[in-house]
Amino acid sequence: MDMSSKKDYAKMLYTVQGVTVQKELAERVGVSAQTINKWVNSEDWEMLRASVIMTKEQELRRLYRRLTFLNDTIEKREESDEGKPITASEADAISKLSKAIHELETDTSISEAMQVMKDFLIFLRQDDFEKARALTADADNFIKSLL
């Protein structure tokens, strides 16, 4: 992996997965702890980590609220305005919102794959620490392959 890929991987581990121990990051990525420290400070990864709060679930809720509002508006108008039908622009908006919702619900991002791997390793660690430790390298390699 080139240095740029290592940096991207370290940033994802830090901001998404919450791996903030620089020694651990350095070992997992294959760079020095000083390099990690430089990247964290020069690019303000802590601020980036805080901004990752806008999750997929939050975006889905926002899209569902918009879709519900649009449908409610159409329904109220149909009831009060002598059954005026849905307009072409409203149908287009419903279609676009539905497509965006579908894509968010079915797409798996790298950060989600990382979260699943993290949750699995935490689960495994409870029963077999050594097995979890051994699989961590495989999990890292899997995530690297997605980058």
Tab-separated table of N, CA, C and O in Angstrom, residues 63-73:
chain	number	residue	atom	x	y	z
A	63	LEU	N	-34.941	11.787	4.727
A	63	LEU	CA	-35.608	11.493	3.458
A	63	LEU	C	-37.024	10.958	3.678
A	63	LEU	O	-37.951	11.329	2.953
A	64	TYR	N	-37.187	10.090	4.667
A	64	TYR	CA	-38.531	9.582	4.971
A	64	TYR	C	-39.462	10.709	5.423
A	64	TYR	O	-40.644	10.728	5.065
A	65	ARG	N	-38.930	11.654	6.211
A	65	ARG	CA	-39.768	12.802	6.635
A	65	ARG	C	-40.223	13.610	5.427
A	65	ARG	O	-41.382	14.012	5.338
A	66	ARG	N	-39.314	13.851	4.490
A	66	ARG	CA	-39.678	14.611	3.290
A	66	ARG	C	-40.713	13.871	2.452
A	66	ARG	O	-41.663	14.467	1.949
A	67	LEU	N	-40.530	12.570	2.306
A	67	LEU	CA	-41.475	11.763	1.547
A	67	LEU	C	-42.841	11.757	2.223
A	67	LEU	O	-43.877	11.917	1.561
A	68	THR	N	-42.862	11.621	3.527
A	68	THR	CA	-44.123	11.640	4.275
A	68	THR	C	-44.808	12.989	4.151
A	68	THR	O	-46.025	13.062	3.931
A	69	PHE	N	-44.041	14.073	4.283
A	69	PHE	CA	-44.609	15.417	4.150
A	69	PHE	C	-45.231	15.606	2.767
A	69	PHE	O	-46.357	16.107	2.641
A	70	LEU	N	-44.516	15.183	1.738
A	70	LEU	CA	-45.021	15.311	0.370
A	70	LEU	C	-46.301	14.500	0.182
A	70	LEU	O	-47.302	15.002	-0.358
A	71	ASN	N	-46.301	13.276	0.646
A	71	ASN	CA	-47.494	12.439	0.529
A	71	ASN	C	-48.673	13.006	1.318
A	71	ASN	O	-49.807	13.000	0.837
A	72	ASP	N	-48.401	13.504	2.518
A	72	ASP	CA	-49.468	14.119	3.329
A	72	ASP	C	-50.042	15.357	2.653
A	72	ASP	O	-51.253	15.580	2.650
A	73	THR	N	-49.158	16.170	2.064
A	73	THR	CA	-49.597	17.380	1.359
A	73	THR	C	-50.498	17.026	0.181
A	73	THR	O	-51.551	17.642	-0.034
